[in-house]
Amino acid sequence: MGGTIEVQHLCKAFGGKPVLCDFSASIPAGAVTAVMAPSGGGKTTLLRILMGLEPADSGAVTGLAGLRQSAVFQEDRLCDNLSAAANIRLVNPTLSPAQVEEALAAVGLENCAGQPVSEFSGGMRRRTAILRALLAPWDILFLDEPFKGLDPGTKERVMADTRRRCTGRTVLLVTHDLGETQALGAVQVLRLPQPEARL
């Protein structure tokens, strides 16, 4: 599971425009931490830095070395030519057909395992992407506005399933919805300082 992740004085700018300004935080192991900021406020940039997809201009992150990562991005990133089950099993080939079926049914996708995701609606694709991340082997899960595009009833069902699968595990949730932080049982909500507020 790893220990506490320490984020120290992270800064990042694009084209001379600051996005992250001197951000520091402690992310506890075995719990959900939420990150909130206005649209364009640096939430996704922070996640990309923590995932190693984007270098910070300055600052440091410790505690991530050796941790297996899984993520739900804002885009679904599914393989359109594959079925729902095949997309999920790409990240965890050890899953049995029954396990995949059970997971799909839990989010309202029963009898969809063999269907190509190219035939799915946006909400169905979103649920498949979430399951793929949840069912991968991981020590830390990054969720970048994972529930966007889901209707309210489906969203509640998917959030409940996500919380069940994340209990006692390290999760970093990026969202603009305080209700999502509560639904996932976040132990803390980090609010990113906005550059204009520092001028």
Short mmCIF file of C-alpha atoms in Angstrom, two decimals:
data_model
loop_
_atom_site.label_atom_id
_atom_site.label_comp_id
_atom_site.label_asym_id
_atom_site.label_seq_id
_atom_site.Cartn_x
_atom_site.Cartn_y
_atom_site.Cartn_z
CA MET A 1 0.00 0.00 0.00
CA GLY A 2 2.94 2.32 0.58
CA GLY A 3 3.17 5.27 2.95
CA THR A 4 2.25 8.92 2.89
CA ILE A 5 2.93 10.76 -0.36
CA GLU A 6 4.50 14.16 0.18
CA VAL A 7 4.04 16.94 -2.36
CA GLN A 8 6.41 19.83 -1.74
CA HIS A 9 6.22 23.28 -3.34
CA LEU A 10 5.13 22.14 -6.80
CA CYS A 11 5.07 24.81 -9.49
CA LYS A 12 4.10 24.49 -13.14
CA ALA A 13 3.51 27.03 -15.89
CA PHE A 14 2.55 26.71 -19.55
CA GLY A 15 3.68 29.40 -21.94
CA GLY A 16 4.63 31.59 -19.02
CA LYS A 17 1.18 31.28 -17.44
CA PRO A 18 1.29 29.75 -13.92
CA VAL A 19 -1.02 26.78 -13.41
CA LEU A 20 0.33 25.38 -10.15
CA CYS A 21 1.88 27.77 -7.65
CA ASP A 22 3.84 26.50 -4.65
CA PHE A 23 1.46 23.62 -3.91
CA SER A 24 2.28 21.34 -0.98
CA ALA A 25 0.24 18.53 0.56
CA SER A 26 0.41 15.19 2.35
CA ILE A 27 -1.62 12.38 0.76
CA PRO A 28 -2.24 9.60 3.30
CA ALA A 29 -2.00 5.94 2.37
CA GLY A 30 -5.12 3.82 2.45
CA ALA A 31 -7.62 6.66 2.05
CA VAL A 32 -9.34 8.84 -0.54
CA THR A 33 -7.99 12.37 -0.99
CA ALA A 34 -9.90 14.82 -3.17
CA VAL A 35 -8.46 17.74 -5.12
CA MET A 36 -10.73 20.65 -6.02
CA ALA A 37 -10.22 23.82 -8.03
CA PRO A 38 -12.14 25.77 -10.66
CA SER A 39 -12.04 24.59 -14.27
CA GLY A 40 -8.54 25.20 -15.60
CA GLY A 41 -7.25 25.53 -12.04
CA GLY A 42 -4.47 22.95 -12.29
CA LYS A 43 -6.21 19.77 -11.08
CA THR A 44 -5.37 17.64 -14.12
CA THR A 45 -1.87 19.11 -14.29
CA LEU A 46 -1.25 18.03 -10.70
CA LEU A 47 -2.41 14.48 -11.48
CA ARG A 48 -0.23 14.32 -14.58
CA ILE A 49 2.80 15.38 -12.54
CA LEU A 50 2.09 12.78 -9.87
CA MET A 51 1.63 10.10 -12.55
CA GLY A 52 4.95 11.02 -14.13
CA LEU A 53 3.31 12.21 -17.36
CA GLU A 54 4.31 15.85 -16.93
CA PRO A 55 7.45 17.33 -15.31
CA ALA A 56 7.06 20.00 -12.66
CA ASP A 57 8.98 23.23 -13.12
CA SER A 58 10.05 23.06 -9.49
CA GLY A 59 9.21 21.22 -6.29
CA ALA A 60 9.35 17.55 -5.38
CA VAL A 61 7.14 14.52 -4.83
CA THR A 62 8.15 11.62 -2.57
CA GLY A 63 6.45 8.36 -1.69
CA LEU A 64 5.34 7.26 -5.17
CA ALA A 65 8.37 5.17 -6.09
CA GLY A 66 7.50 1.53 -6.63
CA LEU A 67 3.73 2.03 -6.40
CA ARG A 68 1.57 0.44 -9.09
CA GLN A 69 -0.66 3.09 -10.62
CA SER A 70 -4.08 2.93 -12.24
CA ALA A 71 -6.09 5.85 -13.58
CA VAL A 72 -9.37 7.05 -15.00
CA PHE A 73 -8.67 9.93 -17.37
CA GLN A 74 -11.18 12.49 -18.58
CA GLU A 75 -11.13 10.64 -21.91
CA ASP A 76 -12.27 7.00 -21.89
CA ARG A 77 -9.20 5.67 -23.76
CA LEU A 78 -10.91 2.38 -24.61
CA CYS A 79 -9.92 0.09 -27.49
CA ASP A 80 -12.91 0.44 -29.80
CA ASN A 81 -12.28 -2.83 -31.63
CA LEU A 82 -12.48 -4.82 -28.39
CA SER A 83 -15.41 -5.89 -26.25
CA ALA A 84 -16.07 -4.53 -22.77
CA ALA A 85 -14.65 -7.70 -21.23
CA ALA A 86 -11.54 -7.61 -23.42
CA ASN A 87 -10.89 -3.96 -22.53
CA ILE A 88 -11.06 -4.79 -18.83
CA ARG A 89 -8.92 -7.92 -19.15
CA LEU A 90 -6.20 -5.95 -20.97
CA VAL A 91 -5.07 -4.62 -17.60
CA ASN A 92 -5.72 -7.83 -15.65
CA PRO A 93 -5.71 -11.05 -17.71
CA THR A 94 -6.15 -13.12 -14.55
CA LEU A 95 -9.81 -12.05 -14.23
CA SER A 96 -12.25 -14.84 -14.96
CA PRO A 97 -15.25 -14.29 -17.25
CA ALA A 98 -17.48 -14.58 -14.19
CA GLN A 99 -15.55 -11.87 -12.34
CA VAL A 100 -15.82 -9.53 -15.31
CA GLU A 101 -19.54 -10.24 -15.71
CA GLU A 102 -20.12 -9.60 -12.01
CA ALA A 103 -18.22 -6.30 -12.15
CA LEU A 104 -20.13 -5.12 -15.21
CA ALA A 105 -23.46 -6.07 -13.65
CA ALA A 106 -22.59 -4.05 -10.53
CA VAL A 107 -22.59 -0.86 -12.61
CA GLY A 108 -25.62 -1.74 -14.71
CA LEU A 109 -23.84 -3.30 -17.68
CA GLU A 110 -25.12 -6.84 -17.35
CA ASN A 111 -25.08 -8.89 -20.56
CA CYS A 112 -22.69 -6.40 -22.17
CA ALA A 113 -19.39 -8.23 -21.67
CA GLY A 114 -19.09 -9.44 -25.26
CA GLN A 115 -20.34 -6.26 -26.93
CA PRO A 116 -17.80 -4.06 -28.76
CA VAL A 117 -17.37 -0.79 -26.88
CA SER A 118 -17.66 1.03 -30.23
CA GLU A 119 -21.40 0.29 -29.94
CA PHE A 120 -21.67 1.72 -26.41
CA SER A 121 -23.22 5.02 -25.41
CA GLY A 122 -21.00 7.59 -23.72
CA GLY A 123 -22.22 6.55 -20.27
CA MET A 124 -21.59 2.88 -20.98
CA ARG A 125 -18.07 3.66 -22.18
CA ARG A 126 -17.46 5.70 -19.05
CA ARG A 127 -18.50 2.86 -16.77
CA THR A 128 -16.29 0.43 -18.67
CA ALA A 129 -13.30 2.78 -18.33
CA ILE A 130 -13.90 3.11 -14.59
CA LEU A 131 -14.10 -0.67 -14.15
CA ARG A 132 -10.95 -1.19 -16.18
CA ALA A 133 -9.04 1.09 -13.80
CA LEU A 134 -10.60 -0.39 -10.66
CA LEU A 135 -9.92 -4.00 -11.68
CA ALA A 136 -6.28 -3.44 -12.61
CA PRO A 137 -3.65 -4.31 -9.99
CA TRP A 138 -2.88 -1.00 -8.27
CA ASP A 139 -1.45 0.60 -5.16
CA ILE A 140 -2.67 4.11 -5.98
CA LEU A 141 -5.63 5.10 -8.13
CA PHE A 142 -5.88 8.47 -9.88
CA LEU A 143 -9.41 9.58 -10.79
CA ASP A 144 -9.74 12.65 -13.04
CA GLU A 145 -13.42 13.68 -12.96
CA PRO A 146 -14.33 10.01 -13.40
CA PHE A 147 -18.12 10.29 -13.16
CA LYS A 148 -18.73 13.05 -15.69
CA GLY A 149 -21.45 12.30 -18.22
CA LEU A 150 -23.32 9.79 -16.04
CA ASP A 151 -26.98 10.38 -15.28
CA PRO A 152 -27.75 10.89 -11.57
CA GLY A 153 -29.06 7.38 -10.86
CA THR A 154 -26.21 5.65 -12.67
CA LYS A 155 -23.70 7.98 -11.05
CA GLU A 156 -24.87 7.05 -7.56
CA ARG A 157 -24.61 3.35 -8.39
CA VAL A 158 -21.13 3.70 -9.89
CA MET A 159 -19.87 5.86 -7.02
CA ALA A 160 -21.09 3.28 -4.50
CA ASP A 161 -19.31 0.49 -6.38
CA THR A 162 -16.15 2.58 -6.66
CA ARG A 163 -16.15 3.35 -2.95
CA ARG A 164 -16.58 -0.36 -2.14
CA ARG A 165 -13.62 -1.31 -4.33
CA CYS A 166 -11.44 1.50 -2.96
CA THR A 167 -12.00 0.94 0.76
CA GLY A 168 -8.69 0.99 2.61
CA ARG A 169 -6.73 1.93 -0.51
CA THR A 170 -4.94 5.07 -1.69
CA VAL A 171 -7.01 7.16 -4.10
CA LEU A 172 -6.58 10.68 -5.45
CA LEU A 173 -9.84 12.09 -6.81
CA VAL A 174 -9.94 15.22 -8.95
CA THR A 175 -13.41 16.74 -9.05
CA HIS A 176 -15.37 19.99 -8.99
CA ASP A 177 -18.29 18.27 -7.23
CA LEU A 178 -18.24 18.24 -3.42
CA GLY A 179 -20.89 15.51 -3.47
CA GLU A 180 -18.43 13.15 -5.16
CA THR A 181 -15.88 13.67 -2.41
CA GLN A 182 -18.52 12.76 0.17
CA ALA A 183 -19.79 9.76 -1.80
CA LEU A 184 -16.28 8.31 -2.00
CA GLY A 185 -15.56 9.04 1.68
CA ALA A 186 -12.66 11.42 1.12
CA VAL A 187 -10.68 12.03 4.31
CA GLN A 188 -9.47 15.40 3.07
CA VAL A 189 -10.21 17.89 0.32
CA LEU A 190 -7.21 19.79 -1.08
CA ARG A 191 -8.02 23.09 -2.76
CA LEU A 192 -5.42 24.29 -5.22
CA PRO A 193 -4.28 27.89 -4.76
CA GLN A 194 -5.14 29.95 -7.83
CA PRO A 195 -2.40 32.13 -9.37
CA GLU A 196 -4.66 35.19 -9.65
CA ALA A 197 -5.39 34.93 -5.92
CA ARG A 198 -1.68 35.32 -5.21
CA LEU A 199 -1.19 38.53 -7.15
#
